[in-house]
mmCIF file of C-alpha atoms in Angstrom:
data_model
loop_
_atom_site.group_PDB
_atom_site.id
_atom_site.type_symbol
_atom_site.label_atom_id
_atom_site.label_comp_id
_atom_site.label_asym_id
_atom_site.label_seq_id
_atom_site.Cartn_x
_atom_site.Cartn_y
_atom_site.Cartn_z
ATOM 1 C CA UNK Q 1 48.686 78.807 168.784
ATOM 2 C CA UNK Q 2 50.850 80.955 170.916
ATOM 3 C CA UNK Q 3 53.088 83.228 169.070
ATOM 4 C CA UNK Q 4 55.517 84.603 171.563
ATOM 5 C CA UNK Q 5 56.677 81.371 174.055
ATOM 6 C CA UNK Q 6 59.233 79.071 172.405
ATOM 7 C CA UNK Q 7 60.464 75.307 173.512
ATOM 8 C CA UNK Q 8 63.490 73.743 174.588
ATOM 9 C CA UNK Q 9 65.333 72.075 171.992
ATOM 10 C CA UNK Q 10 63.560 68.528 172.650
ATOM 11 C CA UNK Q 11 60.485 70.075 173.203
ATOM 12 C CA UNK Q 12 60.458 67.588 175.868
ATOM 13 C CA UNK Q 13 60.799 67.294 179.985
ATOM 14 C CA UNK Q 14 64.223 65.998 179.205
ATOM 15 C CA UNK Q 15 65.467 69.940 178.371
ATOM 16 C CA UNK Q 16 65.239 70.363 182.187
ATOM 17 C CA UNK Q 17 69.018 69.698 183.172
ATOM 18 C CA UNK Q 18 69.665 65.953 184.694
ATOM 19 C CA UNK Q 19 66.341 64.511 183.772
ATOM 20 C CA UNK Q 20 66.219 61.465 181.116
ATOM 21 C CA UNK Q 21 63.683 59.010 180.338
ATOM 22 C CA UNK Q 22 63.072 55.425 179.502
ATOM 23 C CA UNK Q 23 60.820 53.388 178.180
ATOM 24 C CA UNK Q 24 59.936 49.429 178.120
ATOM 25 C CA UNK Q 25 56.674 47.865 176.624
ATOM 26 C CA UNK Q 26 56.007 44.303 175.678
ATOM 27 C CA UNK Q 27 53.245 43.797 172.599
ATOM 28 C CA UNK Q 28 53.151 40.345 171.986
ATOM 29 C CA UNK Q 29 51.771 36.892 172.896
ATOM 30 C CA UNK Q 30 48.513 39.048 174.736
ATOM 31 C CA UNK Q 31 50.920 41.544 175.961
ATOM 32 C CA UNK Q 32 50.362 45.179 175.417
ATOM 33 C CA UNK Q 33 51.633 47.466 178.201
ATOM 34 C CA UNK Q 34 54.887 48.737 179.469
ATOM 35 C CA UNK Q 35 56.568 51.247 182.112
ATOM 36 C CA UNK Q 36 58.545 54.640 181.755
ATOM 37 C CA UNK Q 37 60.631 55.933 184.330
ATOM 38 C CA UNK Q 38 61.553 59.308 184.867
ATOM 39 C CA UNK Q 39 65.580 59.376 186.362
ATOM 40 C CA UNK Q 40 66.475 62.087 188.483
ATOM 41 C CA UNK Q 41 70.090 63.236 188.880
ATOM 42 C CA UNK Q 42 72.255 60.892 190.919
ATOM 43 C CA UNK Q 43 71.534 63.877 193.794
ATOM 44 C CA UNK Q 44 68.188 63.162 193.153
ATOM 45 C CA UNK Q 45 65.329 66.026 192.674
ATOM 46 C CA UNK Q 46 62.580 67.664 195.288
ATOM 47 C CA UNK Q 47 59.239 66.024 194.970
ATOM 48 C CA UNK Q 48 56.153 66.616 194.571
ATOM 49 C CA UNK Q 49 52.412 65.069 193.757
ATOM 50 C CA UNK Q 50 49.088 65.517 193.682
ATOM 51 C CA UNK Q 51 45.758 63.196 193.271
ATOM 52 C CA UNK Q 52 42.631 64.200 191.499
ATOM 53 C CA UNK Q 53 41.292 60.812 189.995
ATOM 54 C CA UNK Q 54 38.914 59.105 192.612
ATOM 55 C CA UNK Q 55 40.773 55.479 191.820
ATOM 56 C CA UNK Q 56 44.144 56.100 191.999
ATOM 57 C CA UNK Q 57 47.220 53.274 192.134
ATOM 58 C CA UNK Q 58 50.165 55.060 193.572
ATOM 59 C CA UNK Q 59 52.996 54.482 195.585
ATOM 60 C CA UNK Q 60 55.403 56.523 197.858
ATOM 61 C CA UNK Q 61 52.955 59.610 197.260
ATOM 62 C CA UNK Q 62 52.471 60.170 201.363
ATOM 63 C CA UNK Q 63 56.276 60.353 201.130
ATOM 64 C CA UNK Q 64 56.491 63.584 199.211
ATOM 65 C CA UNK Q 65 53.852 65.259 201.396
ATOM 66 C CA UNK Q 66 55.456 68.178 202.749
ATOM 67 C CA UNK Q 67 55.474 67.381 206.696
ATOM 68 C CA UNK Q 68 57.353 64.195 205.591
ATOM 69 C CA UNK Q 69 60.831 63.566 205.987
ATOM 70 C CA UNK Q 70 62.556 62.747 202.831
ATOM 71 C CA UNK Q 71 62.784 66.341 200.641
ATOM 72 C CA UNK Q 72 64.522 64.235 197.433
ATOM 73 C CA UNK Q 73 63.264 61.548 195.168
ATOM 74 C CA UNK Q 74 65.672 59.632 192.220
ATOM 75 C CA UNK Q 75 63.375 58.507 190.091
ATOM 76 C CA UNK Q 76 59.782 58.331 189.427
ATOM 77 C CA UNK Q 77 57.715 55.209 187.893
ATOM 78 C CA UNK Q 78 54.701 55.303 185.439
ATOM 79 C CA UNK Q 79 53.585 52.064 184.447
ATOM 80 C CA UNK Q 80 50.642 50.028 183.154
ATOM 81 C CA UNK Q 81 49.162 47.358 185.111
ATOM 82 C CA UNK Q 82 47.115 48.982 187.303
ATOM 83 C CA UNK Q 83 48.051 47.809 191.178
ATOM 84 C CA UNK Q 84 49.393 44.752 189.686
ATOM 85 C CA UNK Q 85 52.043 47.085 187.652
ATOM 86 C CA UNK Q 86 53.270 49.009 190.658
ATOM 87 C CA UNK Q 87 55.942 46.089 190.675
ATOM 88 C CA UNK Q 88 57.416 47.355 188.300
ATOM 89 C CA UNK Q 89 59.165 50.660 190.717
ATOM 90 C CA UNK Q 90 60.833 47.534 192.915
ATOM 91 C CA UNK Q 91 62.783 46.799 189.644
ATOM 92 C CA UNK Q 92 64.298 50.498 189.144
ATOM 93 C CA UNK Q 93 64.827 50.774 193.301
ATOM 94 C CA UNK Q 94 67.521 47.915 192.843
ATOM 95 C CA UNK Q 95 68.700 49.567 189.891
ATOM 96 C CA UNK Q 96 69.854 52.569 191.777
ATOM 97 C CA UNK Q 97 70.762 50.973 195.059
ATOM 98 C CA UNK Q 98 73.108 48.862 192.548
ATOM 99 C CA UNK Q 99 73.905 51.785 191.072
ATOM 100 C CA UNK Q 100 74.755 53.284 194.969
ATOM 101 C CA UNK Q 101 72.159 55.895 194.110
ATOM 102 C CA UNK Q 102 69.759 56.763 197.693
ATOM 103 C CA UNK Q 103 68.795 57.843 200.518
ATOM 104 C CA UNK Q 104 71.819 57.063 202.561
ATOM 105 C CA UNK Q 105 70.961 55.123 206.044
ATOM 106 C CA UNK Q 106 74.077 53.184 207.272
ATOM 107 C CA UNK Q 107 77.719 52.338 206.040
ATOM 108 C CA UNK Q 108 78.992 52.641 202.363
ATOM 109 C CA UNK Q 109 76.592 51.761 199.878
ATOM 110 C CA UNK Q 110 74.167 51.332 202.342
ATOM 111 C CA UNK Q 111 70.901 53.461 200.712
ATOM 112 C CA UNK Q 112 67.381 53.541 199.762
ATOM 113 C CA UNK Q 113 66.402 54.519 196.667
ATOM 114 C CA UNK Q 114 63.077 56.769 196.820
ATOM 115 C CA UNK Q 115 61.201 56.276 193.748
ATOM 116 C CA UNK Q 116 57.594 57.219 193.511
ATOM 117 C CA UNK Q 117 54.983 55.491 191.066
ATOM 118 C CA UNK Q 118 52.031 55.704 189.622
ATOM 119 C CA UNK Q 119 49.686 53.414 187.416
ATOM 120 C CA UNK Q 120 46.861 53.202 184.673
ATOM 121 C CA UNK Q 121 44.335 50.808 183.562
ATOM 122 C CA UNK Q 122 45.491 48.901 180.731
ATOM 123 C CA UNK Q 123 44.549 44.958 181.590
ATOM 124 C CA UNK Q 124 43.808 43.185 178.852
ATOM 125 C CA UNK Q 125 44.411 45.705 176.231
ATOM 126 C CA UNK Q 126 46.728 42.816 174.696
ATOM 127 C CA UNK Q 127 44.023 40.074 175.552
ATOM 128 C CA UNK Q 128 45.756 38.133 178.742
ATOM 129 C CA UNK Q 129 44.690 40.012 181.711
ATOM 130 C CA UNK Q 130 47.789 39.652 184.176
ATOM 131 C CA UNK Q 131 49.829 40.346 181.581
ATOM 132 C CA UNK Q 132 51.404 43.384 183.373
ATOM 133 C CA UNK Q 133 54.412 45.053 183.617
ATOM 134 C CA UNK Q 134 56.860 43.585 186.558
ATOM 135 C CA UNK Q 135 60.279 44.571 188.369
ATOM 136 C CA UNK Q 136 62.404 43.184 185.320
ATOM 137 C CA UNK Q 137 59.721 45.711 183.184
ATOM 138 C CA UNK Q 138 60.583 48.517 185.617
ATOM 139 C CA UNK Q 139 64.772 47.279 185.522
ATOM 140 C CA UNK Q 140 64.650 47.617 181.459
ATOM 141 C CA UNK Q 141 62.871 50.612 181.312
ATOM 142 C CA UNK Q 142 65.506 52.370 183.864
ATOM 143 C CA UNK Q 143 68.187 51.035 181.727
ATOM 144 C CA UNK Q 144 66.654 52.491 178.896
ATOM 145 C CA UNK Q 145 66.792 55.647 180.885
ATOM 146 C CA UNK Q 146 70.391 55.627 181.906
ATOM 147 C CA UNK Q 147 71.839 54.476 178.661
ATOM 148 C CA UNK Q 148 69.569 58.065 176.901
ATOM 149 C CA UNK Q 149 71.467 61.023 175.894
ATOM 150 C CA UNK Q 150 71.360 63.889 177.815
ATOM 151 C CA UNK Q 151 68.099 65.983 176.680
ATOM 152 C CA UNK Q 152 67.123 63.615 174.061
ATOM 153 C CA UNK Q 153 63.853 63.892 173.691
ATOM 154 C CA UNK Q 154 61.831 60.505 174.620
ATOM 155 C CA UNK Q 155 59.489 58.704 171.660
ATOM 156 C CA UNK Q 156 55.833 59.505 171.852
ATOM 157 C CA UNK Q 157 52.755 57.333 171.297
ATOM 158 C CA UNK Q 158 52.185 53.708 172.411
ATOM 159 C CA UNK Q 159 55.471 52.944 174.419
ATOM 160 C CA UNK Q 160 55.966 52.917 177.668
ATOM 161 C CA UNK Q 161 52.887 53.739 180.099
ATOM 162 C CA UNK Q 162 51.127 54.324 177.248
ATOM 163 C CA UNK Q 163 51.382 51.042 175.266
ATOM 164 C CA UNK Q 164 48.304 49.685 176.026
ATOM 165 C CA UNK Q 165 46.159 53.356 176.553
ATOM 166 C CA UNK Q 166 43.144 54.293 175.815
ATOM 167 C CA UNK Q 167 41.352 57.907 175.774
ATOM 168 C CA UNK Q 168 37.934 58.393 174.839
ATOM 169 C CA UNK Q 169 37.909 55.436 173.322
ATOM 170 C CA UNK Q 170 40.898 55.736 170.871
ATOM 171 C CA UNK Q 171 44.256 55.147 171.303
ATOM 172 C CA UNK Q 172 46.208 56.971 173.841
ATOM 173 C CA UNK Q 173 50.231 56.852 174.514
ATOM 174 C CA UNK Q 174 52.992 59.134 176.278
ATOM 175 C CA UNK Q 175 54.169 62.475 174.908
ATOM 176 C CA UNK Q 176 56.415 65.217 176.187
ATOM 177 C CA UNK Q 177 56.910 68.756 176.173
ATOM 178 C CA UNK Q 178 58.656 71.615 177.065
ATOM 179 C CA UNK Q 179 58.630 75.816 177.795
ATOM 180 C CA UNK Q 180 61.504 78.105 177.881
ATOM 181 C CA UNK Q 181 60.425 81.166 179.962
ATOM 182 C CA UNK Q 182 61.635 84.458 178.918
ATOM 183 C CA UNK Q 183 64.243 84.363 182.019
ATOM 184 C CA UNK Q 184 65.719 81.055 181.136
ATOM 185 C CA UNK Q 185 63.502 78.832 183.356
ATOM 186 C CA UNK Q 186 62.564 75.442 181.789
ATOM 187 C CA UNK Q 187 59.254 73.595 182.602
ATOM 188 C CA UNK Q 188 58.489 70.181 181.235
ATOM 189 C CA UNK Q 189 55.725 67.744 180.938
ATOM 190 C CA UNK Q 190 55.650 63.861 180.409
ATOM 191 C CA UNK Q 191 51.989 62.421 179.903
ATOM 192 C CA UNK Q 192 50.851 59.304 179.988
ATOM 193 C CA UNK Q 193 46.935 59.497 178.896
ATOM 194 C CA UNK Q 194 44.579 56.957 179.267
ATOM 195 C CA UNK Q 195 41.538 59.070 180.329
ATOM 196 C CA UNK Q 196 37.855 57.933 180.870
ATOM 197 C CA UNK Q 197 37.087 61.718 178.817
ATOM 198 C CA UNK Q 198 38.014 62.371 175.488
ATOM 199 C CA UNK Q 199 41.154 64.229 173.906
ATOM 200 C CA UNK Q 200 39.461 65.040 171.260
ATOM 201 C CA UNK Q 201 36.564 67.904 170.601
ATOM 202 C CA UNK Q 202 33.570 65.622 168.946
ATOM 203 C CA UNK Q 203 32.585 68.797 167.092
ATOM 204 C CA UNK Q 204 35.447 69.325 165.412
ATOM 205 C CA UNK Q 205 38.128 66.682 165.502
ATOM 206 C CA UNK Q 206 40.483 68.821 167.085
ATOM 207 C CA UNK Q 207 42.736 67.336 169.886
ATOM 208 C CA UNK Q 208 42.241 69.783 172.539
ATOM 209 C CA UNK Q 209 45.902 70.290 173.994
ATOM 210 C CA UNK Q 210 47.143 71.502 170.670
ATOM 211 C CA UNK Q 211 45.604 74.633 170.983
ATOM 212 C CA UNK Q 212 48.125 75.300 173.357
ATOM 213 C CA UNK Q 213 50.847 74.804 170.470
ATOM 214 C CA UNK Q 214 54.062 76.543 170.810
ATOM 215 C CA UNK Q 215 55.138 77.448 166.862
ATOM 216 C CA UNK Q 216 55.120 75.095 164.486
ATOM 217 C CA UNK Q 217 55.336 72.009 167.013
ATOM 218 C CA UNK Q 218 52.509 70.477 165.948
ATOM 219 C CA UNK Q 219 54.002 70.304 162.038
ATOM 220 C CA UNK Q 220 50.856 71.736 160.243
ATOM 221 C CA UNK Q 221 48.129 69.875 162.493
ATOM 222 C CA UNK Q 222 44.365 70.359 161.098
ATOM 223 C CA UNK Q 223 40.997 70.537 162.323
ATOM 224 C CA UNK Q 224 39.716 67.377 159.929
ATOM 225 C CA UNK Q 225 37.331 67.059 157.488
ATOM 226 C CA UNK Q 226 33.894 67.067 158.118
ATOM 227 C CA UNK Q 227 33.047 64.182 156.745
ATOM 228 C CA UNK Q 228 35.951 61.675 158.870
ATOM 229 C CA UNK Q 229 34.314 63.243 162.230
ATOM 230 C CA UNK Q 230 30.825 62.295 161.419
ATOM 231 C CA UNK Q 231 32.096 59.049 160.399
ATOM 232 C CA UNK Q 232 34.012 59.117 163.888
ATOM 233 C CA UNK Q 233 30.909 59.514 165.826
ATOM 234 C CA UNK Q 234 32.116 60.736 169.118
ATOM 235 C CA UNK Q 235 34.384 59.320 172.268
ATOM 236 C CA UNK Q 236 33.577 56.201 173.844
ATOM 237 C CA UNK Q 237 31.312 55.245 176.509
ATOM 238 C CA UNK Q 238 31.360 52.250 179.082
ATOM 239 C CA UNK Q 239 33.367 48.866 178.580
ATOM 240 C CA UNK Q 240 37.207 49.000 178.687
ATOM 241 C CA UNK Q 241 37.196 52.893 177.818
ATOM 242 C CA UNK Q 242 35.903 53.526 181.607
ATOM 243 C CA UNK Q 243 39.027 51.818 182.847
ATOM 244 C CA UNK Q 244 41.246 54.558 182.587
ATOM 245 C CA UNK Q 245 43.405 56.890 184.475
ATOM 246 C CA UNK Q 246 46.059 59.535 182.966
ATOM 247 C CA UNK Q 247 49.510 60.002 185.286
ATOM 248 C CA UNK Q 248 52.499 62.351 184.186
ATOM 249 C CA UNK Q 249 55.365 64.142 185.533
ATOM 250 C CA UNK Q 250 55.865 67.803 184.872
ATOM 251 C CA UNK Q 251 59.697 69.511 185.986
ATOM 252 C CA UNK Q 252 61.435 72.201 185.972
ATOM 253 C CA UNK Q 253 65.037 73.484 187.074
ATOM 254 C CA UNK Q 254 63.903 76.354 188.989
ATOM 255 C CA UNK Q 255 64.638 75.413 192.345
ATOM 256 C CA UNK Q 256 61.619 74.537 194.884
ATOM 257 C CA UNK Q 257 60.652 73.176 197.890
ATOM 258 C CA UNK Q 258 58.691 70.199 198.950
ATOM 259 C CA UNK Q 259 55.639 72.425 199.280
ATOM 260 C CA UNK Q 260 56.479 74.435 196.092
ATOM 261 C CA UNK Q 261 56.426 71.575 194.067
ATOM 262 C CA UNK Q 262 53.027 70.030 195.201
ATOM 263 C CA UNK Q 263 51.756 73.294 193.755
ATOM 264 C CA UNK Q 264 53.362 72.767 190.448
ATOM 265 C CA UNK Q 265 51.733 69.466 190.247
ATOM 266 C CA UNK Q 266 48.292 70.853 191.475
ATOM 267 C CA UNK Q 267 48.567 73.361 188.786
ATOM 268 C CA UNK Q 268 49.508 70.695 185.987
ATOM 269 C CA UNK Q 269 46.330 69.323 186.824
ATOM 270 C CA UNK Q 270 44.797 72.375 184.986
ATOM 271 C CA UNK Q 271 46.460 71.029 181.944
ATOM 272 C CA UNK Q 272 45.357 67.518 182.293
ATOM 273 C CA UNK Q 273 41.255 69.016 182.744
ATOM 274 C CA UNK Q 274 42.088 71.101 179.281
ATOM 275 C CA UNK Q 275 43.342 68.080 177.306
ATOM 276 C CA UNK Q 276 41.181 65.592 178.111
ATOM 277 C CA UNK Q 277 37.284 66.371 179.294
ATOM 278 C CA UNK Q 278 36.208 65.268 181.749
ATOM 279 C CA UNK Q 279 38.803 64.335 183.910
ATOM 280 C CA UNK Q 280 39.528 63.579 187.714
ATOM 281 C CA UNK Q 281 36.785 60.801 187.439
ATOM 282 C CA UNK Q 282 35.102 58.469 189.149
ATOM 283 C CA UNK Q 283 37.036 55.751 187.301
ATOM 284 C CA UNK Q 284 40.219 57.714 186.978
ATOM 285 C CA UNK Q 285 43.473 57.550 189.129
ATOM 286 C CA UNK Q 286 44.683 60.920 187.659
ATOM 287 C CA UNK Q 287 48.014 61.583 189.405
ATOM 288 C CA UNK Q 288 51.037 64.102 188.785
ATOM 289 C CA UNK Q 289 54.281 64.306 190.251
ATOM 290 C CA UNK Q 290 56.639 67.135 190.420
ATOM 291 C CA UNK Q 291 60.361 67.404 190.307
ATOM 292 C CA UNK Q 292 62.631 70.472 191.124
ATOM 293 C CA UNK Q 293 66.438 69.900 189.967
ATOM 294 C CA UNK Q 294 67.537 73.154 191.780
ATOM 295 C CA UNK Q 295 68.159 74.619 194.537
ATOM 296 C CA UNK Q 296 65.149 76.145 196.291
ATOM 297 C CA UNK Q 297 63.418 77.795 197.534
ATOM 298 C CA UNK Q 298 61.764 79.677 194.416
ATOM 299 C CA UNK Q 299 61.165 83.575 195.038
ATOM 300 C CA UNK Q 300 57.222 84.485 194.243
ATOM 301 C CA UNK Q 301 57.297 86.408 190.786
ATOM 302 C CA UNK Q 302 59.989 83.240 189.306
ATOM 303 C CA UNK Q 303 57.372 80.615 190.790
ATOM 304 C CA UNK Q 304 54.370 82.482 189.577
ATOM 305 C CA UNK Q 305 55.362 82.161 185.905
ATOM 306 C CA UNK Q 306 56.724 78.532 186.151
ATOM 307 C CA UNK Q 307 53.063 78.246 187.272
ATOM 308 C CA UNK Q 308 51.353 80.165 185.023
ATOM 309 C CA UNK Q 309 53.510 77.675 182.692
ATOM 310 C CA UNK Q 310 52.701 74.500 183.461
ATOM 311 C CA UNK Q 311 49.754 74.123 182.835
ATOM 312 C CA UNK Q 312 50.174 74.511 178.947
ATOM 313 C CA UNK Q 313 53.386 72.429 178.682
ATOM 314 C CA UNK Q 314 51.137 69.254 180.436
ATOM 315 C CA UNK Q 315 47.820 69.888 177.807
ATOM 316 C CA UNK Q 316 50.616 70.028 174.844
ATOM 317 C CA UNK Q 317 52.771 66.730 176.373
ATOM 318 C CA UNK Q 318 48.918 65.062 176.112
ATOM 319 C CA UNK Q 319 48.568 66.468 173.081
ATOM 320 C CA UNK Q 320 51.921 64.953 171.611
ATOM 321 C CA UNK Q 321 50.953 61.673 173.303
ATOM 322 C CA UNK Q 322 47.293 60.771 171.029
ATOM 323 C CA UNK Q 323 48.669 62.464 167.498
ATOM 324 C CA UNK Q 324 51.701 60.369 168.004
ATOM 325 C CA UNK Q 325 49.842 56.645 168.747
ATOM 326 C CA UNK Q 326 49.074 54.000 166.249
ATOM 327 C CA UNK Q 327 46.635 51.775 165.869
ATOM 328 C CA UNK Q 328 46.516 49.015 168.133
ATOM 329 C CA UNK Q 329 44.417 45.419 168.824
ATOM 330 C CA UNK Q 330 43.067 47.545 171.548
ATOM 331 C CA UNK Q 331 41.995 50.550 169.561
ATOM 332 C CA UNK Q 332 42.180 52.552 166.657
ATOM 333 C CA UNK Q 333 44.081 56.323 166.675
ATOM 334 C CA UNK Q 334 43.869 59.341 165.836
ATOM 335 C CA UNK Q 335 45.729 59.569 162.880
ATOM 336 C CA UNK Q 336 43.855 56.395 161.003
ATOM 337 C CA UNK Q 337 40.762 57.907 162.212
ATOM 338 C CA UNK Q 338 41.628 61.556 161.021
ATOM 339 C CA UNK Q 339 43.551 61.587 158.183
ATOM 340 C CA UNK Q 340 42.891 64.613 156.901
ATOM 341 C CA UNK Q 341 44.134 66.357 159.882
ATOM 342 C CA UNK Q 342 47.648 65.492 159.399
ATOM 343 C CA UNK Q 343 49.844 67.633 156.553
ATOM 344 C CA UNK Q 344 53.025 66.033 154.557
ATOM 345 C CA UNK Q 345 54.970 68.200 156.769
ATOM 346 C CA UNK Q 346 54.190 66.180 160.127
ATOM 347 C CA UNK Q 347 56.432 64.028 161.397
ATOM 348 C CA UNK Q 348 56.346 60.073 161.354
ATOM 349 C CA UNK Q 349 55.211 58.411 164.207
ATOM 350 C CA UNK Q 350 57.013 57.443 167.159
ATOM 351 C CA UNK Q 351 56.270 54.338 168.068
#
């Protein structure tokens, strides 16, 4: 646990200033999936990704490549579905243009929205295979966004993305974090993890991105018995737990350039490798965007630590996202499968 870093308030990528997030999920009638998106300011925020997964689904990504043109995105998508759910970013482009929120190209009102996406394998985690998120998914889930508070902090667990995840063969979800550096800097994390590897140590029980914990944020989390991870008998292999892929966003308000915040997402990939293990495989799309809502570019020693951040606030965001699930039709979580781990003095779940 580290002693001397604290979080923002939220403990969530919503404490850096002008972000907010959404999420929409459907979970009935052989439905289990859903979409988050990540709003920018109406200015929008500099952009950044970066790829690790050999089977990714992505969209807009050669956009934010730094010889590119555009330097600001407005929002970015995360949805289930695999390709089939990369509809769902069509839903929240309309949304802004409606909203007069773009890339301006003509007259009044005349822009295009820039809104990078990103999807994991969730098909038939509900039972009916093309049931997958769609623009009216995306549309509700940007509502969702708009309509939040300003730094509330997002729910955790199966919603969103992560409705219909998987990880190691348990359930998966979306969690958040946060980091307030000792100069005021915030970095955040939103995870949506659905890995082929497992978030959990099979010797122990222990999720692995909690031993990054900031505090108390993990309320009093516990290696488990002995007895409930012998019982567990270690992560899954083959069938629908090697249809995977984890995706996040991680942000901060330092401001960057296009270049500076490919790095930060390179570097969040770190996290992502210590949370769940292995990742960046074969049969992952592991993908991580990066948003900037200042004014760059950074200066080396402030960029350094918002990198030697990073990758800590992503593992913990994972972290958040498995201890949060529930059980599902699709697979059972940590928390029935670990009870033991969890003290009076943890919160209720999420979702």
């Amino acid at each position: 646990m580290v002693e001397d870093r604290r979080t923002g308030p939220a403990n969530a990528i919503t404490d850096v200033r002008g972000l907010r997030v959404g999420h929409a999920q459907r979970t009935a009638d052989g439905w289990r999936t859903g979409t988050t998106v990540v709003l920018a300011p109406p200015e929008g925020a500099v952009g950044g990704v970066d790829v690790r997964g050999a089977a990714p689904g992505t969209r807009e990504t050669d956009l934010l490549d730094p010889r590119n043109l555009v330097e600001r995105v407005h929002a970015v998508v995360l949805s289930g579905g695999s390709a089939f759910g990369l509809d769902a970013a069509g839903g929240v482009v309309h949304r802004l243009a409606d909203a007069g929120v773009g890339l301006p190209v003509g007259g009044p009102g005349e822009c295009v929205p820039i809104v990078p996406a990103a999807v994991l394998f969730d098909l038939k985690r509900g039972g009916d295979f093309r049931a997958v998120p769609d623009a009216e998914l995306g549309a509700a889930a940007y509502d969702a966004a708009a309509a939040a508070p300003a730094g509330a902090a997002p729910p955790a667990g199966a919603v969103g993305a992560g409705t219909g995840a998987l990880v190691g063969g348990i359930a998966g979800g979306v969690g958040s974090a946060s980091e307030v550096l000792a100069d005021g800097t915030v970095v955040g994390a939103l995870a949506a993890v659905n890995g082929a590897g497992s978030a959990v140590d099979p010797r122990t029980g222990e999720v692995y991105g909690s031993w990054e914990a900031v505090g108390g944020e993990f309320g009093g989390l516990r290696a488990p018995d002995a007895g409930e991870v012998a019982a567990w008998g270690g992560p899954a292999e083959g069938g629908l737990a090697a249809q995977n892929t984890t995706i996040g966003v991680v942000a901060t308000d330092l401001g960057l350039t296009k270049a500076q915040a490919g790095k930060l997402a390179a570097t969040a990939h770190d996290g992502l490798a210590r949370a769940v293990r292995p990742a960046h495989t074969m049969v992952d799309g592991d993908t991580v965007f990066a948003l900037s809502t200042g004014e760059g570019p950074a200066a080396l020693e402030p960029f350094q630590r918002v990198l030697g951040a990073v990758a800590e606030v992503f593992a913990r965001a994972a972290a958040h996202a498995v201890v949060a699930a529930g059980d599902g039709p699709h697979a059972r979580s940590y928390r029935s499968l670990f009870p033991s781990a969890f003290s009076s003095a943890f919160p209720d779940r999420a979702d």
